[in-house]
mmCIF file of N, CA and C in Angstrom:
data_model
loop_
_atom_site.group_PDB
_atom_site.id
_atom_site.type_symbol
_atom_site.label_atom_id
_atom_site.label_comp_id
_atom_site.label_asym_id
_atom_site.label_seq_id
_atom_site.Cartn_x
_atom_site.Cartn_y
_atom_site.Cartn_z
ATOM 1 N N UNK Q 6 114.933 105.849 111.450
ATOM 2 C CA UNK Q 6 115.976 105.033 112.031
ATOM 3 C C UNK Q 6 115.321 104.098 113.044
ATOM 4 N N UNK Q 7 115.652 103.356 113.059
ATOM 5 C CA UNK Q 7 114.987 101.895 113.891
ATOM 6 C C UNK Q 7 115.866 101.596 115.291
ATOM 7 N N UNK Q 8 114.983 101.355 116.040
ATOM 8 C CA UNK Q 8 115.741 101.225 117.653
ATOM 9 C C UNK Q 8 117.183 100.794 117.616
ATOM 10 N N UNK Q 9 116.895 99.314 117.247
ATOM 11 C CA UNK Q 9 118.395 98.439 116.918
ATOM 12 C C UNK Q 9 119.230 99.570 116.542
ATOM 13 N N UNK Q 10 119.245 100.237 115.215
ATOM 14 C CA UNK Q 10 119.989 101.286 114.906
ATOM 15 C C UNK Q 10 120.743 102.178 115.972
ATOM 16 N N UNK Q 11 119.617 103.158 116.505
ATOM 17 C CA UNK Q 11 119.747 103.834 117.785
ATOM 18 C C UNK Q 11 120.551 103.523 118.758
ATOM 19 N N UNK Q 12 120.681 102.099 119.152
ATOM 20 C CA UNK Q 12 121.361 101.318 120.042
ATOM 21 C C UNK Q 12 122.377 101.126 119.870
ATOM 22 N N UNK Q 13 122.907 100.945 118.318
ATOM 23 C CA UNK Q 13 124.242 100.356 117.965
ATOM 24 C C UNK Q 13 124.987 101.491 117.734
ATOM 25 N N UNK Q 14 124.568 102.636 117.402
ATOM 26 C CA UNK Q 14 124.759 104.135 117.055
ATOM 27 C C UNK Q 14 125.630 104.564 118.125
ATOM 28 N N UNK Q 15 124.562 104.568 119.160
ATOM 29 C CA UNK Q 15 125.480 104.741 120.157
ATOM 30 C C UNK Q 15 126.316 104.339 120.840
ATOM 31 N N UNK Q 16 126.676 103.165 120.762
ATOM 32 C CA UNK Q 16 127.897 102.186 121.181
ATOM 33 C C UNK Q 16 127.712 101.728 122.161
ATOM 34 N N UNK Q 17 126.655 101.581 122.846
ATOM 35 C CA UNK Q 17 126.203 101.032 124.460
ATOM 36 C C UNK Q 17 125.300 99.993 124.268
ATOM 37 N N UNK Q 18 125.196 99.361 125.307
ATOM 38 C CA UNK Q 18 124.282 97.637 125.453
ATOM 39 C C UNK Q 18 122.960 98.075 125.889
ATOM 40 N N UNK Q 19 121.898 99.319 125.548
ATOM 41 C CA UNK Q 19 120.781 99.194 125.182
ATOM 42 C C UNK Q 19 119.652 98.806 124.679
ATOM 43 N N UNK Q 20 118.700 98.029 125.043
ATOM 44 C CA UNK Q 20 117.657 97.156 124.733
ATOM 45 C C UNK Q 20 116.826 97.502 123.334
ATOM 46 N N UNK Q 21 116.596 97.145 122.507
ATOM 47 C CA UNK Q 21 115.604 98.149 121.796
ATOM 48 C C UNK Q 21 114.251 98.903 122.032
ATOM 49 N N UNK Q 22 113.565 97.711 123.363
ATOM 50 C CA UNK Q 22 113.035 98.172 123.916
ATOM 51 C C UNK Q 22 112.536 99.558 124.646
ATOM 52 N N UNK Q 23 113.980 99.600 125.429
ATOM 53 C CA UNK Q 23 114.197 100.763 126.594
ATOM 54 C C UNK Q 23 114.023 102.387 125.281
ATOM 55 N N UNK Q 24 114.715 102.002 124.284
ATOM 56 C CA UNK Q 24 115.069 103.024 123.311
ATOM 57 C C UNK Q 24 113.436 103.103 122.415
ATOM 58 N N UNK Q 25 112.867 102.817 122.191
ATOM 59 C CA UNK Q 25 110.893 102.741 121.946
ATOM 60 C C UNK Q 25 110.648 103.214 123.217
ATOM 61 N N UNK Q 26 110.722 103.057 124.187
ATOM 62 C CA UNK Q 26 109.806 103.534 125.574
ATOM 63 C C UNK Q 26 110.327 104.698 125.646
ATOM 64 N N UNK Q 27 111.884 105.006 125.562
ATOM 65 C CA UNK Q 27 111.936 106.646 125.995
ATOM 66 C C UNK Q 27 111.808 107.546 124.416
ATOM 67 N N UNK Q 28 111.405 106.870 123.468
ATOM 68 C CA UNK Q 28 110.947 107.773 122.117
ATOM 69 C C UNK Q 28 109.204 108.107 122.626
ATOM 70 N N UNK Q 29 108.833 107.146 122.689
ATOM 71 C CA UNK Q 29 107.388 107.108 123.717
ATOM 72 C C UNK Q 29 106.779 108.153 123.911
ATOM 73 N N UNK Q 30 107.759 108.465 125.496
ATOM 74 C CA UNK Q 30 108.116 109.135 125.987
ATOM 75 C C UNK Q 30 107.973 110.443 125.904
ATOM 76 N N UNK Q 31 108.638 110.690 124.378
ATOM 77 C CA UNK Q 31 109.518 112.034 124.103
ATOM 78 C C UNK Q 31 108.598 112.437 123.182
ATOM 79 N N UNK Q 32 107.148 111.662 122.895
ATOM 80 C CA UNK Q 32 105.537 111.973 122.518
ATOM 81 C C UNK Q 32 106.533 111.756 121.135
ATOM 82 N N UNK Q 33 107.273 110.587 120.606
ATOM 83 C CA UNK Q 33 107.602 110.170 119.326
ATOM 84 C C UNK Q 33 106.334 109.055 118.703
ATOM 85 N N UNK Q 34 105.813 109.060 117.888
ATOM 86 C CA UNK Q 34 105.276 108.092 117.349
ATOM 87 C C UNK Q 34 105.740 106.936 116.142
ATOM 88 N N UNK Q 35 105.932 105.327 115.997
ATOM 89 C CA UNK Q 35 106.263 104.790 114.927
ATOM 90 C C UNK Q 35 105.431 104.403 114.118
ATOM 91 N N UNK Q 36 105.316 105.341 112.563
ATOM 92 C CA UNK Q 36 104.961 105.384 111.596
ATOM 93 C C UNK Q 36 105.650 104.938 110.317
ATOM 94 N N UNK Q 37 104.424 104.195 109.653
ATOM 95 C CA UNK Q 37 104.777 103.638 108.237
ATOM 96 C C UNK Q 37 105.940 104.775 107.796
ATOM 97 N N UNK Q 38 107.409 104.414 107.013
ATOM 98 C CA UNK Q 38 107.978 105.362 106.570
ATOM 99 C C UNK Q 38 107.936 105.716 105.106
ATOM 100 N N UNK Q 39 107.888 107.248 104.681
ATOM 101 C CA UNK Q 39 107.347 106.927 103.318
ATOM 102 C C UNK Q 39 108.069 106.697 102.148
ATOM 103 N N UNK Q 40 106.775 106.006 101.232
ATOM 104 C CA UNK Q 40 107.957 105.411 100.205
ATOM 105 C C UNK Q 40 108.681 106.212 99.117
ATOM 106 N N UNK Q 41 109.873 106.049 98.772
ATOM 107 C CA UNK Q 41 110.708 106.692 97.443
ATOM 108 C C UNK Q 41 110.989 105.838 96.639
ATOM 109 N N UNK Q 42 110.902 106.282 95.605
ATOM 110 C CA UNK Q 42 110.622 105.686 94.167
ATOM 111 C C UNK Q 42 112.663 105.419 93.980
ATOM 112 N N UNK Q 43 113.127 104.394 93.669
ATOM 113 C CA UNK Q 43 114.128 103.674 93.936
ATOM 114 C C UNK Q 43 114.592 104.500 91.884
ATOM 115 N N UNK Q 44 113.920 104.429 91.561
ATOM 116 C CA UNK Q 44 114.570 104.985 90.236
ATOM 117 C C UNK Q 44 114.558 106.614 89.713
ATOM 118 N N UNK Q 45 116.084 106.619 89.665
ATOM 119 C CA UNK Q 45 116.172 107.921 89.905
ATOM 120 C C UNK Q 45 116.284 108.801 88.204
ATOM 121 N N UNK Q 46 116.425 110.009 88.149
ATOM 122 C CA UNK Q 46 115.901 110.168 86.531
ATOM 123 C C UNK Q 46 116.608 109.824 85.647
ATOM 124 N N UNK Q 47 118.078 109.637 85.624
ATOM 125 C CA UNK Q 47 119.012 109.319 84.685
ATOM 126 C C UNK Q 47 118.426 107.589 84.388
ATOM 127 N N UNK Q 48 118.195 106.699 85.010
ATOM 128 C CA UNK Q 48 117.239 105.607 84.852
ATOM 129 C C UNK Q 48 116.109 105.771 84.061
ATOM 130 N N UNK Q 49 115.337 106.857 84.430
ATOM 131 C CA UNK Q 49 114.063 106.749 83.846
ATOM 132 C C UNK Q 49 114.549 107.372 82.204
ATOM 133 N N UNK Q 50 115.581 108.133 81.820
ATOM 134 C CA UNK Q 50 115.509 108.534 80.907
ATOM 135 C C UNK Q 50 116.375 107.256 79.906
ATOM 136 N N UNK Q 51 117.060 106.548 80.306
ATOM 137 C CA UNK Q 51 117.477 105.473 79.437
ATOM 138 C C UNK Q 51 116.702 104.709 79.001
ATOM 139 N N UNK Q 52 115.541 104.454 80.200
ATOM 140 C CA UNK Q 52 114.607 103.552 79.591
ATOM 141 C C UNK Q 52 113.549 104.924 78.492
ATOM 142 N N UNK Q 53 113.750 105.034 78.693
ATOM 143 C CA UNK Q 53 112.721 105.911 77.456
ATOM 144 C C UNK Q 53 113.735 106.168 75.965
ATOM 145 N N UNK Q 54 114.862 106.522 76.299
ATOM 146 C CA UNK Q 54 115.893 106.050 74.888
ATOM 147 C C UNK Q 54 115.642 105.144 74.788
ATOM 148 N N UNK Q 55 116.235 103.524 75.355
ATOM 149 C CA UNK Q 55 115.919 102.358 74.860
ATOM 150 C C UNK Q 55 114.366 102.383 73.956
ATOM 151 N N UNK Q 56 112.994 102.490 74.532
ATOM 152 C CA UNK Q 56 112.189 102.594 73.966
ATOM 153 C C UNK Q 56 111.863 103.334 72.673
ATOM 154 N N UNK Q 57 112.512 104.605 72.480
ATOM 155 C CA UNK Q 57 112.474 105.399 71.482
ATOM 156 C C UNK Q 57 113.208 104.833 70.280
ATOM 157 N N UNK Q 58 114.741 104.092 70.857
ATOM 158 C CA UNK Q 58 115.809 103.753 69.777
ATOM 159 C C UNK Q 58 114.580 102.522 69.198
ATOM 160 N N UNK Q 59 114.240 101.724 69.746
ATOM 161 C CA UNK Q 59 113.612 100.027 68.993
ATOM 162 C C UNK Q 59 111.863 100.318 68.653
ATOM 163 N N UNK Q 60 111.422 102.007 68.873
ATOM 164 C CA UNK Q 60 110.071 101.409 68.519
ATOM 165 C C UNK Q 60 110.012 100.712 66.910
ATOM 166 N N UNK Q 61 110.863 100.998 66.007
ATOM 167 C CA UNK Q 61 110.506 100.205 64.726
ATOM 168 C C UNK Q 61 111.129 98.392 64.513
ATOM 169 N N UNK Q 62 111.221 97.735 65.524
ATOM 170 C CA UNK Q 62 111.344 96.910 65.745
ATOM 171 C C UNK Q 62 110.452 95.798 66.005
ATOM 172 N N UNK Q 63 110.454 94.606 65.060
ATOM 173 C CA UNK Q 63 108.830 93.507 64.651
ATOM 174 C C UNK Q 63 108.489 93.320 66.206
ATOM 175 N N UNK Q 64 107.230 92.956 65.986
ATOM 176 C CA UNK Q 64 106.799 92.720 67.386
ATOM 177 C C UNK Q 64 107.445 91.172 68.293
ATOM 178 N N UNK Q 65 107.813 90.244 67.299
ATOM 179 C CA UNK Q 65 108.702 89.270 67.528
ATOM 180 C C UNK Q 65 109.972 89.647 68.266
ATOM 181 N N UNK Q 66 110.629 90.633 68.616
ATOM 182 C CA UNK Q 66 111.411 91.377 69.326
ATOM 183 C C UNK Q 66 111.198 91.756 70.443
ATOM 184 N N UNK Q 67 109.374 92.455 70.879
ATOM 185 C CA UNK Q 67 109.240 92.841 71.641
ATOM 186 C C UNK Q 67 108.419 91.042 72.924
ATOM 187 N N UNK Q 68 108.540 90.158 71.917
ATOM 188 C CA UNK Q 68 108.292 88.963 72.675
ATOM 189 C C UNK Q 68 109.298 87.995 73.014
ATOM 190 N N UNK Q 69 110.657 88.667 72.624
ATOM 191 C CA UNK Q 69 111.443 87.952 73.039
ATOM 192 C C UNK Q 69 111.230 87.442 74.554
ATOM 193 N N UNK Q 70 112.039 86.343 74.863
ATOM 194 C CA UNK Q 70 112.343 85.867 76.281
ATOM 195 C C UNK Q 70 112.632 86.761 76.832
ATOM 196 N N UNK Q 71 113.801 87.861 76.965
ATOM 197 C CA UNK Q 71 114.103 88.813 77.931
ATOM 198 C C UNK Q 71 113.033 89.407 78.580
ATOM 199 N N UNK Q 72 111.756 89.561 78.094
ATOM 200 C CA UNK Q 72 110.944 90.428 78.812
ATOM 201 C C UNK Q 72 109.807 89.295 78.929
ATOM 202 N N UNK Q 73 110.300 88.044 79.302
ATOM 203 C CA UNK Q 73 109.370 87.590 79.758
ATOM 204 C C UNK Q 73 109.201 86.496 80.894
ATOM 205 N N UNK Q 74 110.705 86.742 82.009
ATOM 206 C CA UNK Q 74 111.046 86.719 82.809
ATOM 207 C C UNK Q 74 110.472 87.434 84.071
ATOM 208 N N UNK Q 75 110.027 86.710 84.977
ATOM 209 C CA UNK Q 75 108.592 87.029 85.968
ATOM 210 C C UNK Q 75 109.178 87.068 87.274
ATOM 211 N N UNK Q 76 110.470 86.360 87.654
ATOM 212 C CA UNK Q 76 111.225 86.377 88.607
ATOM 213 C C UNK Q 76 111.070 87.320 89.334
ATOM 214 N N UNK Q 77 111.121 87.161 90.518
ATOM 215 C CA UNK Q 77 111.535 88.529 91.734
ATOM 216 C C UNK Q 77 112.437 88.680 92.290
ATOM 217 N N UNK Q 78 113.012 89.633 92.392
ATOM 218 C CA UNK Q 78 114.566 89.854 92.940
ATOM 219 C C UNK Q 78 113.968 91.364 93.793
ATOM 220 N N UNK Q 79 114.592 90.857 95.341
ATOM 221 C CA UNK Q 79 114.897 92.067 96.069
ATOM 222 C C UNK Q 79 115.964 92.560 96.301
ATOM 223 N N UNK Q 80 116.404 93.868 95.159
ATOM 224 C CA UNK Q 80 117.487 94.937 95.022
ATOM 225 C C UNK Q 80 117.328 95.394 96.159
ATOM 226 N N UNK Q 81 116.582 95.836 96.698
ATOM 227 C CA UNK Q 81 116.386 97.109 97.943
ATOM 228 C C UNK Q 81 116.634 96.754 98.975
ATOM 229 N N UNK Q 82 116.354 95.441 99.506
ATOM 230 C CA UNK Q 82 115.950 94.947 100.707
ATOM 231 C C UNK Q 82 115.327 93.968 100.560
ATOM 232 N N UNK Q 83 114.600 93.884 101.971
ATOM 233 C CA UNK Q 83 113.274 93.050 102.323
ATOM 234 C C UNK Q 83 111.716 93.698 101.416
ATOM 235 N N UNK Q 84 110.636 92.629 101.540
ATOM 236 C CA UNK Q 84 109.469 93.970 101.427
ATOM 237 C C UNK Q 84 108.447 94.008 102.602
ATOM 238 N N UNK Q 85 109.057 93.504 103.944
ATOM 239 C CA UNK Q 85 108.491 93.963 104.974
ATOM 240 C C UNK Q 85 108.604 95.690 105.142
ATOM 241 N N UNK Q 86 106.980 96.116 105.943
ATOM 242 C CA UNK Q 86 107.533 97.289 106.014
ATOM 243 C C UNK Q 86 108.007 98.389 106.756
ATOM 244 N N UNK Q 87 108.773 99.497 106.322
ATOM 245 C CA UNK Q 87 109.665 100.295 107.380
ATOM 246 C C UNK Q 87 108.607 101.118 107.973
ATOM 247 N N UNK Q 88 109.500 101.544 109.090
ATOM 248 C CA UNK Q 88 108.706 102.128 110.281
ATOM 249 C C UNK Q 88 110.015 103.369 110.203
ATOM 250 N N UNK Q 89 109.453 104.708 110.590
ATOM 251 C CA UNK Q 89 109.989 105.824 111.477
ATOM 252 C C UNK Q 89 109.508 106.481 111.944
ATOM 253 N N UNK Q 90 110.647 106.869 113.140
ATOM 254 C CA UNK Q 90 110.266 107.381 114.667
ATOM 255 C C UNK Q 90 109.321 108.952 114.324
ATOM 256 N N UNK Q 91 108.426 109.819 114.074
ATOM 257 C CA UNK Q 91 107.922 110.936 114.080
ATOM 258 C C UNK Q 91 107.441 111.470 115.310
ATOM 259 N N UNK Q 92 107.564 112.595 115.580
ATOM 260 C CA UNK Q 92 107.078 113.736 116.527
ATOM 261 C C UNK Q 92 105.562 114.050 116.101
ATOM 262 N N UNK Q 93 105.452 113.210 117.459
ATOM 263 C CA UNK Q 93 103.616 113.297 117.278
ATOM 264 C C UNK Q 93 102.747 114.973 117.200
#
């Protein structure tokens, strides 16, 4: 959870600052937070049906345009990266 958070959480006009200095403090350290894999198994198993249903499908299929769209789209967020508060 991120200071700002902390601050707004609690419903008071706290700095984000002040709220980092007394985590500090409290021998908290801010660490990279770690990453989770955004696809969960019912996902992973469709894509493996999809794959299973079309492997006999010309390879002219597998070059269609649809998969050859390079675009980036951020579903998740940002891809700056997260930080949380840990007990050093």
């Amino acid at each position: 959870m991120s200071a700002v958070r902390i601050a707004t959480a609690k419903g008071r006009n706290i700095s984000a600052e002040t709220i980092k200095r007394v985590l500090r403090k409290a021998d908290y350290n801010r660490t990279p937070a770690r990453k989770i894999p955004h696809e969960n198994l019912s996902y992973h198993e469709k894509k493996i049906a999809f794959a299973e249903k079309h492997t006999s499908e010309p390879e002219d299929f597998w070059n269609n345009d649809i998969f050859r769209d390079k675009r980036k789209f951020n579903v998740f967020g940002n891809d700056s990266r997260s930080y949380a508060w840990a007990e050093a």
